[in-house]
Coordinates of C-alpha atoms in Angstrom, one line a residue:
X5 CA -12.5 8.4 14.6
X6 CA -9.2 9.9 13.7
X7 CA -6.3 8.4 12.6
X8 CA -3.7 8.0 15.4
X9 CA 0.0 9.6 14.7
X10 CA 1.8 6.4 15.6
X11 CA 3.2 3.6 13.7
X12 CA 0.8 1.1 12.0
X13 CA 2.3 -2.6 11.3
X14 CA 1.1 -4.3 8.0
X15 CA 1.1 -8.4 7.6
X16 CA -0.5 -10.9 5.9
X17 CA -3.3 -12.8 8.0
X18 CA -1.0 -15.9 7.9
X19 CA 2.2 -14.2 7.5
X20 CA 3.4 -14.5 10.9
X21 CA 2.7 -17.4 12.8
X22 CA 0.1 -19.2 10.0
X23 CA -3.3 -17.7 11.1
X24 CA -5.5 -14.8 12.7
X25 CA -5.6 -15.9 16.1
X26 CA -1.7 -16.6 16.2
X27 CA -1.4 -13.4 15.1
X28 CA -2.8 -12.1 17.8
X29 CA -1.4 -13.9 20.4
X30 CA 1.7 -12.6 18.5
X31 CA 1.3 -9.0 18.8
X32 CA 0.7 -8.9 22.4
X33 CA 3.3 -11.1 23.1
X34 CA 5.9 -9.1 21.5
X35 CA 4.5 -6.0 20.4
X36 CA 2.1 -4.6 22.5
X37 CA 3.4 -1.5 23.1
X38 CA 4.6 -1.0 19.8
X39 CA 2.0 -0.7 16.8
X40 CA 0.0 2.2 18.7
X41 CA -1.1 3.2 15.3
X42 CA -2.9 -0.1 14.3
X43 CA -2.4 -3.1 12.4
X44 CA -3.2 -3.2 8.3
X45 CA -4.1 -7.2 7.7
X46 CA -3.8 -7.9 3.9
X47 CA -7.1 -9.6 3.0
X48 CA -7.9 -12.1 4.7
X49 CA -10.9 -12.5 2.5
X50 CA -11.6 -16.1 0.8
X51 CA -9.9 -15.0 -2.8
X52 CA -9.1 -16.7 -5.5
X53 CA -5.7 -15.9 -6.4
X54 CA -3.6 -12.7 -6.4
X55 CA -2.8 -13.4 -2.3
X56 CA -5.9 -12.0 -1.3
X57 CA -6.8 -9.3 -4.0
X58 CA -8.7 -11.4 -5.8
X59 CA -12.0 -11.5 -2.9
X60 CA -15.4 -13.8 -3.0
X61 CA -16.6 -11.7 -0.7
X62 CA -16.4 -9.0 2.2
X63 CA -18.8 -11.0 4.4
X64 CA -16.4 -14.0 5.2
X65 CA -13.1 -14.9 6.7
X66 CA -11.0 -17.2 4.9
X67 CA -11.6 -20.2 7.0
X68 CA -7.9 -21.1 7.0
X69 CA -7.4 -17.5 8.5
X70 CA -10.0 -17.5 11.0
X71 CA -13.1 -15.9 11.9
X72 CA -14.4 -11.9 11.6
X73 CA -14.1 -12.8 15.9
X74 CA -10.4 -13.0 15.2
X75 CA -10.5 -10.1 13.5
X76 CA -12.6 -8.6 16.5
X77 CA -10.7 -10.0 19.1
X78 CA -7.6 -8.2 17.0
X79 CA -9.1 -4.8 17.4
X80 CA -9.7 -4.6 20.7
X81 CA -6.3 -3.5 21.0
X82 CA -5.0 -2.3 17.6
X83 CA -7.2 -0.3 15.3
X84 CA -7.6 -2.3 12.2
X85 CA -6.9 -1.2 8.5
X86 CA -8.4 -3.6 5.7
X87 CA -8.6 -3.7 2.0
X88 CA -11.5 -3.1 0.2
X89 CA -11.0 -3.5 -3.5
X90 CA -13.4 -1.1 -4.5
X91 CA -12.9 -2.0 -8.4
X92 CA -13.0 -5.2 -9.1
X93 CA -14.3 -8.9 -6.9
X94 CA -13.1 -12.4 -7.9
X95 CA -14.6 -14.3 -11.1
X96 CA -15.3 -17.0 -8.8
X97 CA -17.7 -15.1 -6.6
X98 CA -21.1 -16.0 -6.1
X99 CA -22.3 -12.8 -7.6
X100 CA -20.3 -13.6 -11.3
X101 CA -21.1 -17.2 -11.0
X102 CA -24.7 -16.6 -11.2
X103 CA -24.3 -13.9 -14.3
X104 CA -22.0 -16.4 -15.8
X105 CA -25.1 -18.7 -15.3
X106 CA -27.5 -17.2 -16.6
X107 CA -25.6 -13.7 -18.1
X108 CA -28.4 -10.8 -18.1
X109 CA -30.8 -12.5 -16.6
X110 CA -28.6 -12.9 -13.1
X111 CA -30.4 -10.5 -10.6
X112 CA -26.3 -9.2 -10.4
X113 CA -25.5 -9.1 -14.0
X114 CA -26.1 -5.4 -13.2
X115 CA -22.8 -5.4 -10.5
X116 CA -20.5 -6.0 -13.6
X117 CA -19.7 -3.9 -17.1
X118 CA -20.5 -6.0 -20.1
X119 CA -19.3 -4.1 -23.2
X120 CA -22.7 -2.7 -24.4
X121 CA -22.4 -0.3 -21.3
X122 CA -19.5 1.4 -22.8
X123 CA -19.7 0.9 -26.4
X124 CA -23.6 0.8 -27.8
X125 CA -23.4 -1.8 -29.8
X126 CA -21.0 -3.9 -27.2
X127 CA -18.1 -4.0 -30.0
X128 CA -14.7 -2.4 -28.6
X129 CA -13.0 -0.2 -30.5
X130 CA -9.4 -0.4 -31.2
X131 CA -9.0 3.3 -31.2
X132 CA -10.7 3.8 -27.5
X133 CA -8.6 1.3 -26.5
X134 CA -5.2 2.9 -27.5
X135 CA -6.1 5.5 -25.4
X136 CA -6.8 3.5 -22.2
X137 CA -3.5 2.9 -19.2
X138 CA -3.6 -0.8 -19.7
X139 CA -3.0 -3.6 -17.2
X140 CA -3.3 -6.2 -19.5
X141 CA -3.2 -6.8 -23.4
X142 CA -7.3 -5.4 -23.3
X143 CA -9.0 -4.2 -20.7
X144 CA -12.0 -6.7 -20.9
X145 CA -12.6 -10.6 -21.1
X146 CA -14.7 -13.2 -22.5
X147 CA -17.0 -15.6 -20.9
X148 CA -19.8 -18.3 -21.9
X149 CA -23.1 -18.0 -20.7
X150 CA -23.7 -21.1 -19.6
X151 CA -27.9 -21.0 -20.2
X152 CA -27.9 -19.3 -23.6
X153 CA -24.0 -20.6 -25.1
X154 CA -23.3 -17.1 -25.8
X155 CA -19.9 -15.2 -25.5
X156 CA -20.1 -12.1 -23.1
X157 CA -17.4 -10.0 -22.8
X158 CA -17.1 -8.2 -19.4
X159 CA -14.1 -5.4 -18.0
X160 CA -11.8 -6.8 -16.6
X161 CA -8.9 -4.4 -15.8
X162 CA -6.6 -6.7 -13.9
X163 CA -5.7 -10.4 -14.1
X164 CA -2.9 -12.7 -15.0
X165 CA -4.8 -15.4 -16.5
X166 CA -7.5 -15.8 -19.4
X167 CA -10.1 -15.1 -18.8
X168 CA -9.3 -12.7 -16.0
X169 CA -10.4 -13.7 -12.3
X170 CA -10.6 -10.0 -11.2
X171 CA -13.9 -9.0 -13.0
X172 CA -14.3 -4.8 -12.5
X173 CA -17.7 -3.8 -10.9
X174 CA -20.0 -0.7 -12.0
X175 CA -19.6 1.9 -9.4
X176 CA -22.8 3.7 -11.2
X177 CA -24.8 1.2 -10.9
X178 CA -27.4 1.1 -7.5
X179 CA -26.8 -2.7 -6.7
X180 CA -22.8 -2.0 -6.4
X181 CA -23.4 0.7 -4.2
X182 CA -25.8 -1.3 -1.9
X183 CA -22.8 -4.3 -2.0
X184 CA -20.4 -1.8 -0.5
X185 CA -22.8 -0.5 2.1
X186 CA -23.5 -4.2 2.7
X187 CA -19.2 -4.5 3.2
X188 CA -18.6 -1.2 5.3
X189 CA -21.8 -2.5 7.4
X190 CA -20.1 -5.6 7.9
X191 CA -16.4 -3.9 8.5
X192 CA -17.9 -1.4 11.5
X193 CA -19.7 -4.5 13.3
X194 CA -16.1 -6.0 13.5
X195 CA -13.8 -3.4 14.9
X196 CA -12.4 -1.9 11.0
X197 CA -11.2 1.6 11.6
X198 CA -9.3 2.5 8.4
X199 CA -10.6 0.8 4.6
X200 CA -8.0 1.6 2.2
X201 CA -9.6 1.5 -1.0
X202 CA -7.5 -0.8 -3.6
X203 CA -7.0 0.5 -7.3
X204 CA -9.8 3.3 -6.8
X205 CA -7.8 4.9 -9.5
X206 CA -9.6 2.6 -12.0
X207 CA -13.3 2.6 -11.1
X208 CA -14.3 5.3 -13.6
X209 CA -14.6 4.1 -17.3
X210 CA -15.2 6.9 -19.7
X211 CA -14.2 6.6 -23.7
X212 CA -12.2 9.0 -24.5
X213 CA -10.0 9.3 -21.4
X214 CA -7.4 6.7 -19.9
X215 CA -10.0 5.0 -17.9
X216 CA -7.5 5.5 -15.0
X217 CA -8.2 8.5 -12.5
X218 CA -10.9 10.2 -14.6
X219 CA -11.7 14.0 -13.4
X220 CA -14.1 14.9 -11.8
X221 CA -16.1 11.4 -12.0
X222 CA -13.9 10.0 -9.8
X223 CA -14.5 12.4 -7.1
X224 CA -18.2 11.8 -7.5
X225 CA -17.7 8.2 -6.5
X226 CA -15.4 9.2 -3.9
X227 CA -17.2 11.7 -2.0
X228 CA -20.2 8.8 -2.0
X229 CA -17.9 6.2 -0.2
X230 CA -16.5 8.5 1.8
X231 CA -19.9 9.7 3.3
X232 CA -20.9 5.9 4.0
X233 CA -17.5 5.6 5.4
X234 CA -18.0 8.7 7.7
X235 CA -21.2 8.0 8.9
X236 CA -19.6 4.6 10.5
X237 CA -16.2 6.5 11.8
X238 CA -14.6 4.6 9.6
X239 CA -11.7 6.5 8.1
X240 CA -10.4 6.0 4.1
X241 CA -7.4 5.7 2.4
X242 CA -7.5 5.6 -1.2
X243 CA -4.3 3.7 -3.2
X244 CA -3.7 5.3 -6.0
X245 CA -0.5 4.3 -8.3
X246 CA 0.3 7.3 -10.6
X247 CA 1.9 10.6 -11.0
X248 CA 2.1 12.1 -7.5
X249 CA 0.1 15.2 -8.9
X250 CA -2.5 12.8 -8.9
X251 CA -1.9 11.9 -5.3
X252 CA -1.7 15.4 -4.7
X253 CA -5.5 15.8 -5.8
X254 CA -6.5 13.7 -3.5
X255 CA -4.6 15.4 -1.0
X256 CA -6.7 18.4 -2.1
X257 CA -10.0 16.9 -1.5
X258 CA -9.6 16.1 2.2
X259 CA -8.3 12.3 1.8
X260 CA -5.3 10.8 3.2
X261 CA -3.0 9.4 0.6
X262 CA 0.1 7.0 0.5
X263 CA 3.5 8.6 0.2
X264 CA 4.8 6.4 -2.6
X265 CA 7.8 8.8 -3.1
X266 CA 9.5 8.4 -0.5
X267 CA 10.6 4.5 -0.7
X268 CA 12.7 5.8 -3.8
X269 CA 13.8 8.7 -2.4
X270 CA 15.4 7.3 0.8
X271 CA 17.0 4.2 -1.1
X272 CA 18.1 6.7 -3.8
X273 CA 19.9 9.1 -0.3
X274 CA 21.4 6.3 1.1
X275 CA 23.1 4.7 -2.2
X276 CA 24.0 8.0 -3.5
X277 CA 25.4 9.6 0.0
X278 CA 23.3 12.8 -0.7
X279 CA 20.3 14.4 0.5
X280 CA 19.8 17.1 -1.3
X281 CA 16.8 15.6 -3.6
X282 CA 15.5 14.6 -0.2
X283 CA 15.2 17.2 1.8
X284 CA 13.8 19.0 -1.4
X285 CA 11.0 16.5 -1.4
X286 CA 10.4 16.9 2.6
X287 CA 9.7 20.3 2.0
X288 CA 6.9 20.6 0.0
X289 CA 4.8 17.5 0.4
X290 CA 1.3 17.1 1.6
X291 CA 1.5 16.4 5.4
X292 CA -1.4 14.2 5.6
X293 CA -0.1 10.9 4.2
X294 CA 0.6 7.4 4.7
X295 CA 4.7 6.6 5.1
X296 CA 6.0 2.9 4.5
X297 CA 9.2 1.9 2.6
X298 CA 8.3 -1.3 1.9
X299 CA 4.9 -3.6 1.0
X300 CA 3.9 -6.7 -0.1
X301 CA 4.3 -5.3 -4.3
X302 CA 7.4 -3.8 -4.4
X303 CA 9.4 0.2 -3.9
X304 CA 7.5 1.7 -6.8
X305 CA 9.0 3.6 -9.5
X306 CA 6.6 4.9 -12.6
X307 CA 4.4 6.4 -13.0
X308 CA 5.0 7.5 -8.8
X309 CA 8.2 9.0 -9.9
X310 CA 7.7 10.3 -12.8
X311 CA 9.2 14.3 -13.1
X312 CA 11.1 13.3 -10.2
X313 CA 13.9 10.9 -11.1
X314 CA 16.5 11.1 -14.1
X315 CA 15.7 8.1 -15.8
X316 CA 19.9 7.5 -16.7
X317 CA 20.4 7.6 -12.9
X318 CA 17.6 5.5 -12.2
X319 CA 18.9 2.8 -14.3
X320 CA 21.9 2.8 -12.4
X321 CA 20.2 2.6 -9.1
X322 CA 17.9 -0.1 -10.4
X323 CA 21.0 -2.4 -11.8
X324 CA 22.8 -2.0 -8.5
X325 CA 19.8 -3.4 -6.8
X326 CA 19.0 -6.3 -9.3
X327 CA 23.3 -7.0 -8.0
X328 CA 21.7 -7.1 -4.5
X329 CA 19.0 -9.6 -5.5
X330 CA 16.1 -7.5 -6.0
X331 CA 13.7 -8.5 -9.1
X332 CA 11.6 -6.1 -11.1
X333 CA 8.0 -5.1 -12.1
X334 CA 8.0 -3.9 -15.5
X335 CA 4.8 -1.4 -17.3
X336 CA 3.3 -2.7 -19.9
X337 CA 1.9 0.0 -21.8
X338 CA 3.7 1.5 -24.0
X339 CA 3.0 4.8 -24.1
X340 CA 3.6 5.1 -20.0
X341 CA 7.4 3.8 -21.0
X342 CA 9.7 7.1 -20.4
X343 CA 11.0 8.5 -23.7
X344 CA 14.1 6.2 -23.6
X345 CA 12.4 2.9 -22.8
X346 CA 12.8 3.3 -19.3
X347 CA 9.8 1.0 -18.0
X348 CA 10.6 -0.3 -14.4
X349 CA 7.1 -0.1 -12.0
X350 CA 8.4 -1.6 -9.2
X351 CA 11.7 -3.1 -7.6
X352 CA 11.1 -5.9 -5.9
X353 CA 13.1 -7.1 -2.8
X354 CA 13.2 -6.5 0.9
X355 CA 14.2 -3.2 2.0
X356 CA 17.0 -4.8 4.7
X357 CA 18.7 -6.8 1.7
X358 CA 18.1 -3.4 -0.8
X359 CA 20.4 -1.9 1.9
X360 CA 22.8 -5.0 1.9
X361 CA 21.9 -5.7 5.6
X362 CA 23.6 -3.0 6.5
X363 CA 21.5 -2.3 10.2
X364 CA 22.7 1.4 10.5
X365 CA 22.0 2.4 6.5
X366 CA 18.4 0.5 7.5
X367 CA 17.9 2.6 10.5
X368 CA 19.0 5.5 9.0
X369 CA 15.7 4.5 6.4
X370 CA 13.6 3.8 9.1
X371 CA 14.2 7.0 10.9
X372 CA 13.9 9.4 7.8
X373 CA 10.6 7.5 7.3
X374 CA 9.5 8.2 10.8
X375 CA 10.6 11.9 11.5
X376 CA 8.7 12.6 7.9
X377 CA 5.1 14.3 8.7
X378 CA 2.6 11.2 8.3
X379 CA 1.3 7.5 10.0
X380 CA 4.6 5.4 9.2
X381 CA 3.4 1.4 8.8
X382 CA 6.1 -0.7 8.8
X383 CA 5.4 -4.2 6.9
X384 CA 6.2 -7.4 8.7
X385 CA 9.4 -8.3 6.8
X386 CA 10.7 -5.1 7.6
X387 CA 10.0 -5.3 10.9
X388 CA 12.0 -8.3 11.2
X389 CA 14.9 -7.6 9.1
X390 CA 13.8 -10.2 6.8
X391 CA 15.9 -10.8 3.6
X392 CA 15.3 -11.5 -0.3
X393 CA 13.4 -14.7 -0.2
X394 CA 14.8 -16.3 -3.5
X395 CA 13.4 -19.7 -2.8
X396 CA 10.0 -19.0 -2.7
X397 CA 10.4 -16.8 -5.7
X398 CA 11.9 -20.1 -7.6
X399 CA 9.1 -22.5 -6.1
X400 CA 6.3 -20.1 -7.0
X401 CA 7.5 -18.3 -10.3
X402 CA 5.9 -15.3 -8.9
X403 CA 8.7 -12.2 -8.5
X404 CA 6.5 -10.4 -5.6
X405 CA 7.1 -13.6 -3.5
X406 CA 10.9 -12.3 -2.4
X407 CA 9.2 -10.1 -0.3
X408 CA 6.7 -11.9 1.1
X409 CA 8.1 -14.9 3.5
X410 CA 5.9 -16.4 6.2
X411 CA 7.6 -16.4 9.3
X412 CA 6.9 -19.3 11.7
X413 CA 6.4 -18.7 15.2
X414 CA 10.4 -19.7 15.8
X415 CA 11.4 -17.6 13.4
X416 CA 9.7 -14.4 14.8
X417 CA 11.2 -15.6 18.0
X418 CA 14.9 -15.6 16.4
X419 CA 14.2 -12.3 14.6
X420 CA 13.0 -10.1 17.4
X421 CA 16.0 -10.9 19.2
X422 CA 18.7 -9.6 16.5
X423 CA 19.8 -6.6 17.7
X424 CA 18.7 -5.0 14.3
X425 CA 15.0 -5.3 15.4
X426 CA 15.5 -4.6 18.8
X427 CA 17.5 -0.9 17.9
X428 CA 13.7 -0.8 15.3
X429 CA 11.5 -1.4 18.7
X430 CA 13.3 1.3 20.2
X431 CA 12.8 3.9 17.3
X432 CA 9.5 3.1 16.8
X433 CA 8.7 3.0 20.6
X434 CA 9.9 6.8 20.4
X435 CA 8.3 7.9 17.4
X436 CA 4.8 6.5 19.1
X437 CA 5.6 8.4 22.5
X438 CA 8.0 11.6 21.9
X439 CA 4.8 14.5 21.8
X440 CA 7.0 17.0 19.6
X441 CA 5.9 14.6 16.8
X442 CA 2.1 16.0 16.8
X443 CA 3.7 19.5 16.9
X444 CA 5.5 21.1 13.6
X445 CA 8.1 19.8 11.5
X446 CA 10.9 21.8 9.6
X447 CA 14.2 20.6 7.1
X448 CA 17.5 22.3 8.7
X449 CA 19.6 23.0 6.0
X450 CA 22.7 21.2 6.2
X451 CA 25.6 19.7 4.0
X452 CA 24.5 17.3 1.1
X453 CA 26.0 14.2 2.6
X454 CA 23.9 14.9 6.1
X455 CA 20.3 15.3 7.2
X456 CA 18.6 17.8 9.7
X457 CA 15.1 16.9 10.5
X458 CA 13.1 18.7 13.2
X459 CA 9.9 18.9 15.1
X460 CA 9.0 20.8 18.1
X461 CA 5.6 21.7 20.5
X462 CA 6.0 24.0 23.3
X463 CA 9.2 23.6 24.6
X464 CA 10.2 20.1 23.5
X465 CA 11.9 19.5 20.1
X466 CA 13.6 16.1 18.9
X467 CA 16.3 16.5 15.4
X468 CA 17.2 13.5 13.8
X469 CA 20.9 13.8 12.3
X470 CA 22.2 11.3 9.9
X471 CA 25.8 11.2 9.0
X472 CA 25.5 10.0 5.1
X473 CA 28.7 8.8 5.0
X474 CA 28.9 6.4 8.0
X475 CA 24.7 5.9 8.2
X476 CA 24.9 6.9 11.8
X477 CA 22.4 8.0 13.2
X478 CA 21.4 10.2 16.4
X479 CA 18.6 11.7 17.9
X480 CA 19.0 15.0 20.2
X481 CA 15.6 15.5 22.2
X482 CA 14.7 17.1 25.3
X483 CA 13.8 14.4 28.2
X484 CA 11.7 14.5 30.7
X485 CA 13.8 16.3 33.0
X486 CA 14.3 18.9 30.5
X487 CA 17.3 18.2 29.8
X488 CA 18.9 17.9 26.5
X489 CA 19.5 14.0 26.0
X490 CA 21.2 12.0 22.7
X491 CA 19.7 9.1 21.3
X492 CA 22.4 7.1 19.4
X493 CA 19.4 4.7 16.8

């Protein structure tokens, strides 16, 4: 199965409309003809926190959600992307409640990585540590054993809480590996076409190294899953948060990978009125890649950009868009800080309001994203126009949540009909349907405060043209007459 070149939506399973089936019903309704390229559902596992990246299990659909018939019925006319997070399953599992049970003796204690599987004597050292890309404080927790009343301490590279609810698995060990077969069996039965594979970056734990994208372990375990994967057509797409070098590996191997440059880089053209750092970056990326501008975390920063951006003018661009009502992630380790303290991960906020709800400066972002060489997916908010939603981020406490608003079924109604979405539909109806896109793409030089993209095949070419100054943009193509026609986005 290959990917298609067409635009991929991504949502929440209850993120528009409240459940699976409503989802559904919503797609065809108003965008059947629009996300050719599939539909990414965030998990719509049972989890126990995180918004679905904390998963029980592969097996189930949240009840709430729906059913894997849902998820079915779904795919028979969208190809379906998942999550699989490949490094770590929720504390609350039945697997981790059995080892917290009984510890060892669990016939799954072997899924997880107690401490005597990376240090002999299971005592961490502060030294190893230091050396480790931290997500929290340490990279492990500590748990009672309920049968013998003894502390076991287990990695744990994610989690907000204390002990942490996202408890890693050992990719080495043979029970893991039958788990995943067990999932990817399950995800083939039920229409999944694409798995992306959720902080693979972490899965290798070696002493001595970061413990974050260790070479070449980590293209042992990759090439294993990706031989499963192939031998169901379903196709993988590793997330990997780091230096794009990193990405660029990946690349290298044969694997799709996410652009996670190019969020910046557009917000950084449009604020700035230049392209130059743009059209740089067009140039000489990998082609095979996954486009979005915006997600349910936030427009990341560092490490992705890291090399790329001057960290003074970054600051700048960050403060104007905590003025616009954006929030921010912030790295915790210190040693990934930039020399000057510079330490912002993510900025948070909907990509509409980043752009002050300006619709042709949003345009103009969504049709740089589309004429770059890759599957765009466009997330729900986006899609919509939605704005910052500062409420929910008061009621929660949770910064992510200005990004992540559940539209009701009246609300999608109201959206699809402002004539920002409608001018969306149209682009992404032509991105789906103009054939020079599957054909080769080229940069035309042009002044810094405009942009020149082009693709042709045959004797049909489409250039985008984006007038930095005013954010209007047009598209000249050649119709179906043969004519030369103007698009005005």
């Amino acid at each position: 199965m290959a990917v298609k070149n067409q635009v991929q939506l991504i949502t929440y399973p209850d993120s528009m409309g409240g459940n699976l089936k409503i989802l559904n019903n919503v797609l065809l309704k108003y965008f059947s003809d629009v996300f050719k390229g599939g539909v990414h559902i965030l998990p719509p596992f049972p989890s126990s926190g995180d918004r679905g990246f904390a998963p029980l299990t592969y097996l189930m659909i949240e009840p709430e959600f729906g059913t894997w018939e849902d998820i079915k019925d779904i795919g028979e006319n969208f190809d379906i992307l998942v999550d699989l997070m490949v490094n770590h399953i929720s504390g609350k599992s039945i697997y981790f409640q059995d080892f917290l049970k009984k510890g060892i003796k669990s016939e799954y204690s072997d899924l997880f990585i107690t401490l005597d599987k990376i240090w002999e004597d299971g005592k961490p050292v502060k030294e190893d540590i230091e050396k480790m890309s931290l997500r929290r404080t340490v990279p492990y927790s500590t748990f009672k054993i309920e049968e013998t009343g003894e502390d076991e301490k287990v990695w744990t590279t994610f989690g907000k809480t204390s002990p942490s609810e996202q408890i890693d698995l050992d990719v080495k060990s043979d029970k893991v590996k039958q788990l995943l077969k067990d999932f990817f069996v399950n995800f083939s039965k039920h229409n999944v076409k694409i798995v992306r594979l959720d902080a693979v970056g972490y899965v290798i734990k070696r002493l001595g190294t970061s413990c974050f994208f260790v070479e070449p372990d980590v293209y042992d375990f990759l090439d294993w899953i990706k031989k499963l994967a192939d031998s169901m057509k379903i196709e993988l797409l590793p997330e990997v948060h780091s230096h794009y070098s990193t990405q660029y590996k990946l690349a290298e191997h044969g694997f799709w990978i996410y652009d996670f440059i190019l969020p910046y880089t557009i917000l950084e053209t449009l604020i700035n009125k230049s392209s130059e750092k743009l059209c740089e970056y067009l140039k000489v990326r990998p082609a095979r890649q996954f486009t979005m501008l915006d997600c349910h975390d936030g427009i990341p920063v560092k490490p992705d950009m890291d090399g790329l951006i001057d960290t003074k003018e970054a600051r700048k661009l960050v403060d104007l868009t905590l003025k616009r009502g954006s929030n921010l992630s912030l790295i915790l380790s210190e040693e990934d800080k930039s020399e000057d303290g510079f330490d912002v991960h993510q900025i948070r906020g909907s990509y509409y309001s980043l752009l002050e709800c300006d619709d042709d400066a949003y345009l103009a972002a969504r049709a740089i994203q589309f004429f770059a060489p890759g599957i765009p997916q466009v997330y729900y908010v986006g899609l919509l126009a939605g704005k910052n939603d500062v409420e929910n981020v008061k009621k929660t406490g949770e910064g992510r949540e200005i990004n992540r608003h559940n539209f009701s079924l009246e609300e999608i109604e109201q959206s699809v009909k402002k004539e920002v979405v409608q001018r969306l539909l149209k682009l992404i109806r032509f991105r789906n349907e103009y054939p020079a896109f599957n054909g080769k793409f080229k940069v035309i030089h042009t002044d810094e405060d405009k942009i020149r993209l082009y693709w042709h095949k045959d004797d049909i070419y489409c250039t985008l043209f984006i007038d930095l100054k005013t954010n209007k943009s047009v598209i000249e193509y050649i119709d179906e007459s043969g004519k030369i026609a103007q698009y005005l986005i």
